[in-house]
XYZ file of C-alpha atoms in Angstrom:
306
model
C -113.085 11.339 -64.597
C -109.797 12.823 -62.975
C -108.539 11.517 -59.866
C -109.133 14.426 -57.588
C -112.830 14.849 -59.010
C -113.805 11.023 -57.378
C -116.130 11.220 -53.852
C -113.219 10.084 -51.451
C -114.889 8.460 -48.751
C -112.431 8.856 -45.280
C -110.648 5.157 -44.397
C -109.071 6.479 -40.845
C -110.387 9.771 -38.702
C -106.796 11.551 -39.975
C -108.315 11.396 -43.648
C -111.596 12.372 -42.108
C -110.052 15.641 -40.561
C -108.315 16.610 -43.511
C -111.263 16.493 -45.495
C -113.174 18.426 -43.163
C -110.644 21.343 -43.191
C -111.087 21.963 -47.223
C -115.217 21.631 -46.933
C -117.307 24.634 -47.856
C -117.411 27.013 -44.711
C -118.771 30.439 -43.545
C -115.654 31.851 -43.358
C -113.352 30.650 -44.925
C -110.012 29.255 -44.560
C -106.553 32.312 -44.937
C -106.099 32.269 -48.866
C -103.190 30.001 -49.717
C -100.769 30.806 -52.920
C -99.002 28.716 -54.956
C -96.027 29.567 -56.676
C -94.848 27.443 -59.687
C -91.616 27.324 -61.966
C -92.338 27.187 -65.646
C -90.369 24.963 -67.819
C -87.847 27.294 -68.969
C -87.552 29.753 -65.927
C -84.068 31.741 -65.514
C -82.122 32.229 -62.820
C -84.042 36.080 -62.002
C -87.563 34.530 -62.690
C -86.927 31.757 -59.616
C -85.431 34.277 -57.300
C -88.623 36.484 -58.009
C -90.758 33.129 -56.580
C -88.148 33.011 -54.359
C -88.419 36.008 -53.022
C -92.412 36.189 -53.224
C -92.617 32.875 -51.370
C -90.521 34.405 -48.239
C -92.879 37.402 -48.299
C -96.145 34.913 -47.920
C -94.562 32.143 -45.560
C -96.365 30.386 -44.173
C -99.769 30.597 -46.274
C -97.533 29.597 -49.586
C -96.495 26.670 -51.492
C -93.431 27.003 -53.525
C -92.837 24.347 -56.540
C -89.303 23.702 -56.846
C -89.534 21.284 -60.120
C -90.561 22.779 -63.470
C -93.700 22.035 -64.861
C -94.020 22.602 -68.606
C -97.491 24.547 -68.898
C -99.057 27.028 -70.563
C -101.353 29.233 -68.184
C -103.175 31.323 -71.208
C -103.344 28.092 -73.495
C -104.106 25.197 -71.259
C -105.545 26.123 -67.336
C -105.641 22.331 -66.515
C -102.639 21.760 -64.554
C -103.051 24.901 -62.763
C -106.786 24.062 -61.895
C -104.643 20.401 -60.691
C -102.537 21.943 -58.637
C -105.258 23.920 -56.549
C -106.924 20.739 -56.029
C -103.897 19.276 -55.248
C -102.708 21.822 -52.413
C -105.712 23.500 -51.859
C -104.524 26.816 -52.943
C -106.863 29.478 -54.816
C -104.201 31.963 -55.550
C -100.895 31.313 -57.744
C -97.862 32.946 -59.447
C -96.418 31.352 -62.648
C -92.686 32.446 -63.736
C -91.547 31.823 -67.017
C -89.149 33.294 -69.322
C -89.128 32.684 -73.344
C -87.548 34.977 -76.304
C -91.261 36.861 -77.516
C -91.815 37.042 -73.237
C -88.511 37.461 -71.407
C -88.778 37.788 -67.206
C -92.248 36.653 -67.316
C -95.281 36.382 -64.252
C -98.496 35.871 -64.280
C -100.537 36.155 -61.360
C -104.120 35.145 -60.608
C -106.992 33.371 -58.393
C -109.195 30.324 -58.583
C -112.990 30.270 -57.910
C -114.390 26.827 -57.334
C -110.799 25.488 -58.202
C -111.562 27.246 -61.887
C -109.181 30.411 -62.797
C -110.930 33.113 -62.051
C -108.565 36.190 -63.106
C -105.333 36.019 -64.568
C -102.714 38.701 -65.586
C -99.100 38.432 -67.112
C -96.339 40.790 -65.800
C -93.268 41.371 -67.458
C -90.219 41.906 -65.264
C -87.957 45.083 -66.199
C -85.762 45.394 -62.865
C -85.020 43.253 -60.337
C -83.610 43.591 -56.927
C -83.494 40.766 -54.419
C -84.174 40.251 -50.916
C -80.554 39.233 -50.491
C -79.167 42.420 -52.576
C -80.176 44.621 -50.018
C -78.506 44.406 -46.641
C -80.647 45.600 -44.249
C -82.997 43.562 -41.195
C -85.730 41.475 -42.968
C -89.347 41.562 -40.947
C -89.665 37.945 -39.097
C -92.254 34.976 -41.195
C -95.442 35.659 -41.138
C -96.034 39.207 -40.404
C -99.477 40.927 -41.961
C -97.924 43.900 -44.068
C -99.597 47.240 -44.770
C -100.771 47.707 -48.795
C -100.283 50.850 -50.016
C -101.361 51.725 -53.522
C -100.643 54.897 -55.665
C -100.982 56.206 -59.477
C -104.770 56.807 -60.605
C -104.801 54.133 -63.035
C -105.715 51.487 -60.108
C -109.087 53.641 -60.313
C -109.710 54.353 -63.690
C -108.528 51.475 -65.927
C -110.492 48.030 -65.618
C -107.123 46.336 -66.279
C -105.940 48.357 -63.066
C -108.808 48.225 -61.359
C -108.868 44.354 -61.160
C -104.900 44.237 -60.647
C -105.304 45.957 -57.585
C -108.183 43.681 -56.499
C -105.726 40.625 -57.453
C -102.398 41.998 -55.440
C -104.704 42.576 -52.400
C -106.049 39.128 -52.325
C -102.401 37.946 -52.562
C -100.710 39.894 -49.980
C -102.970 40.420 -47.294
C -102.249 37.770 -45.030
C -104.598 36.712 -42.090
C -108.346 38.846 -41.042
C -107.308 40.071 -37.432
C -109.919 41.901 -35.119
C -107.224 44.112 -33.588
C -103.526 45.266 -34.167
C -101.069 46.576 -32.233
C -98.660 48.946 -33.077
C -95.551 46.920 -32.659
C -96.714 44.395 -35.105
C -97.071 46.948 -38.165
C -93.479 46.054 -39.368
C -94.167 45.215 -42.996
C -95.044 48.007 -46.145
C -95.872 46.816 -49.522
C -96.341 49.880 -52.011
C -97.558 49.660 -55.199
C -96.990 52.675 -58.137
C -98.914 52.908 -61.002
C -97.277 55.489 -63.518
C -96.273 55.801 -66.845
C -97.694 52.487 -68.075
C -95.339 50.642 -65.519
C -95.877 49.181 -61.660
C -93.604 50.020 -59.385
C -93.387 46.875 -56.306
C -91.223 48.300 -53.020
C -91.642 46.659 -49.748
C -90.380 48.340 -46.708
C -89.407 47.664 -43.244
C -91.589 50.231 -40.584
C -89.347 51.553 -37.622
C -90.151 52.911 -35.083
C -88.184 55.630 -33.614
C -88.368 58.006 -30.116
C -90.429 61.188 -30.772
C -90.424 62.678 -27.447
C -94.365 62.099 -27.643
C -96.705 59.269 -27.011
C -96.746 58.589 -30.482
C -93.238 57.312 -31.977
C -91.851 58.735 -34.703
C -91.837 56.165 -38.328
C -89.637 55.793 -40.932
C -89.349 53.149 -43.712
C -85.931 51.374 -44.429
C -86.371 48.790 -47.937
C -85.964 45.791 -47.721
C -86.443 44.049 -50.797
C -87.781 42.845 -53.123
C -87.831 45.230 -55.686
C -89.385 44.817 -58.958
C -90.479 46.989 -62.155
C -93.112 45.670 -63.839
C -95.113 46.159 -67.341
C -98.634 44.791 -68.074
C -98.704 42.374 -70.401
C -102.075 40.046 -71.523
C -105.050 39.361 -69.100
C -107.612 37.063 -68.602
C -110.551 38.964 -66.943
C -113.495 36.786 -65.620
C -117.116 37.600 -67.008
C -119.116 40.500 -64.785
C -121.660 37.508 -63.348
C -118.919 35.144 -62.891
C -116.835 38.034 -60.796
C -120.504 38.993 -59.023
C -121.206 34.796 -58.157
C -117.494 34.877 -56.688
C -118.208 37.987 -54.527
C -121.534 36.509 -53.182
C -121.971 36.721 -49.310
C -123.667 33.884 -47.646
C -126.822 35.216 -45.859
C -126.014 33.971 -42.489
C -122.807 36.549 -42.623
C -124.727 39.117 -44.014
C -125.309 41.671 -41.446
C -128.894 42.748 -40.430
C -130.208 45.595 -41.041
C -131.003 48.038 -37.894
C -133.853 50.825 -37.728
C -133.190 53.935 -37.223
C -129.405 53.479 -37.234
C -126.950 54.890 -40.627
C -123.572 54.823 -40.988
C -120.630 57.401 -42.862
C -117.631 57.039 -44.915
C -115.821 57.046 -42.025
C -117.689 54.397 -40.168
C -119.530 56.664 -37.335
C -122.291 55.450 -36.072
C -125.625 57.759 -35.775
C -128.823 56.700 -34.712
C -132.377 58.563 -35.072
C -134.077 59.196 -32.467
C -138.276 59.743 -32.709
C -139.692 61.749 -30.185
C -143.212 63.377 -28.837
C -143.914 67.407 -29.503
C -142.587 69.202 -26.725
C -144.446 71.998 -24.776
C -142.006 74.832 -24.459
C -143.646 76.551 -22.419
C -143.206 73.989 -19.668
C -139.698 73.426 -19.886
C -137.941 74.150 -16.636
C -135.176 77.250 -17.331
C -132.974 79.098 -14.763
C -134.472 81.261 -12.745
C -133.697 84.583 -13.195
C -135.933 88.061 -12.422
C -135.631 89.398 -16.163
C -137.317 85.853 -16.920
C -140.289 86.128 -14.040
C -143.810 86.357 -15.473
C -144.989 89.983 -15.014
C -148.786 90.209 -13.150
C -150.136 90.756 -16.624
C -148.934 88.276 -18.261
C -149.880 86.217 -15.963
C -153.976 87.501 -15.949
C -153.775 86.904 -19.910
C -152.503 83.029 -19.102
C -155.551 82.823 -16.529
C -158.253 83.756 -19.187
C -156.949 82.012 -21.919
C -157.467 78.905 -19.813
C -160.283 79.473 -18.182
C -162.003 80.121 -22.375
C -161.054 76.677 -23.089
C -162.214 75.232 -20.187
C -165.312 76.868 -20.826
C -165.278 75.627 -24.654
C -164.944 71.919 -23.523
C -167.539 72.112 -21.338
């Protein structure tokens, strides 16, 4: 039986806390990475982590020793790890002659490996190559995605699904303006992914609304697909699962669009049109004929009732 898999029972209310914290919740915990050095990482493959690492601080855990593993072969010591720091997301680096500049990125389900794809690294530019202001630890950034292989290609498809789960940071209820510093785009074309991250300024329009451009930042990186590991369809369905009591209940009467309005239906009695109250004009005034017709129509059904 491993060591992490024992029932740890809490000695002081410290341990007790901390145990607490990584229990099953409703909603859960902000998605920590971890971001480990393989055993024969260059110098570009650790300033990739490097570089990755300032990009998620502080929901990341960077390695600094080498750890001699396998991620397609042998899952164990990653599946350690996440015990270990409580992390379901991590980036491996590696670099060997058949798989030179070498990532592989994935997620855990029930500290399992859920997903798991290898990047190769074409071109590199640092955070430190490019002179420019850096946006301050911790900021949310904006995802942008382009090329339509992220929507045709399964491959793609779950990439996408993986990078979003990496980058995007904290669940807020509301944003301000000021705080959208941070653009991560993502280019899908040609059979390569393009990774630039920018740094959003804002800038006087002579409006209310300011006028934005995008100055890079760093890092940059050119990467080419290599092998996946693609969980089953039930296994990626169980790992999507709501829990009931966040499920939202379902209102009558009330739909929703594509673009999130709200419309609700309203159900309401016949209406009489003939008693509903218009402005009074003379080319609207019942004639004196009219008027005799209205009287003997009534009085017939009065008389049929009877």
């Amino acid at each position: 039986m491993d060591v992490l898999d024992r029932v740890v029972k809490p000695k002081t209310k410290r341990a007790k806390r901390f145990l607490e914290k990584r229990e099953p919740k409703l909603s859960e915990n902000i998605k920590n990475a971890m971001l480990i050095k393989g055993g024969n990482a260059n110098l570009t493959v650790t300033q990739v982590l490097r570089d990755v690492y300032a990009l998620k601080k502080p929901y990341g855990v960077l390695y600094k020793k080498k750890n001699i593993t396998r991620p397609f072969e042998d899952q164990t010591s990653l599946e350690f790890f996440s015990k270990k720091s409580d992390c379901s997301l991590f980036l491996f680096g590696s670099h060997n002659k058949k798989r030179p500049n070498n990532l592989v990125i994935g997620r855990m389900y029930d500290y399992h490996v859920l997903d798991m794809i290898e990047l190769g690294i074409e071109k590199f530019v640092s955070l430190k190559d490019i002179k420019n202001s850096k946006c301050p630890e911790g900021t949310k950034p904006m995802l942008i995605f382009a090329g339509n292989d992220f929507d045709v290609t399964e491959d793609y498809r779950r990439l996408k699904s993986l990078l979003i789960d990496f980058f995007r940071g904290p669940t807020v209820s509301n944003i301000r303006l000021a705080g959208l510093e941070c653009v991560l785009h993502f280019t899908a074309l040609n059979g390569k992914i393009y990774f630039r991250s920018y740094k959003l300024l804002l800038k006087k329009s002579g409006c209310r609304t300011p006028r934005i451009e995008l100055e890079e930042m760093g890092p940059s990186l050119d990467l080419v697909l290599r092998r996946t590991h693609l969980a089953s369809d039930d296994l990626y369905k169980l790992s999507m699962k709501m829990p009931k009591a966040l499920k939202p209940k379902k209102k009558k009467n009330i739909s929703h669009d594509t673009f999130g309005t709200t419309y609700g239906r309203i159900h309401m009695q016949k209406q009489d049109l003939s008693k509903l109250q218009t402005r009074k004009m003379k080319g609207l005034k019942k004639r004196t004929a009219e008027r005799i017709l209205e009287d003997q129509e009534k009085k017939s059904k009065r008389i049929k009732n009877n």
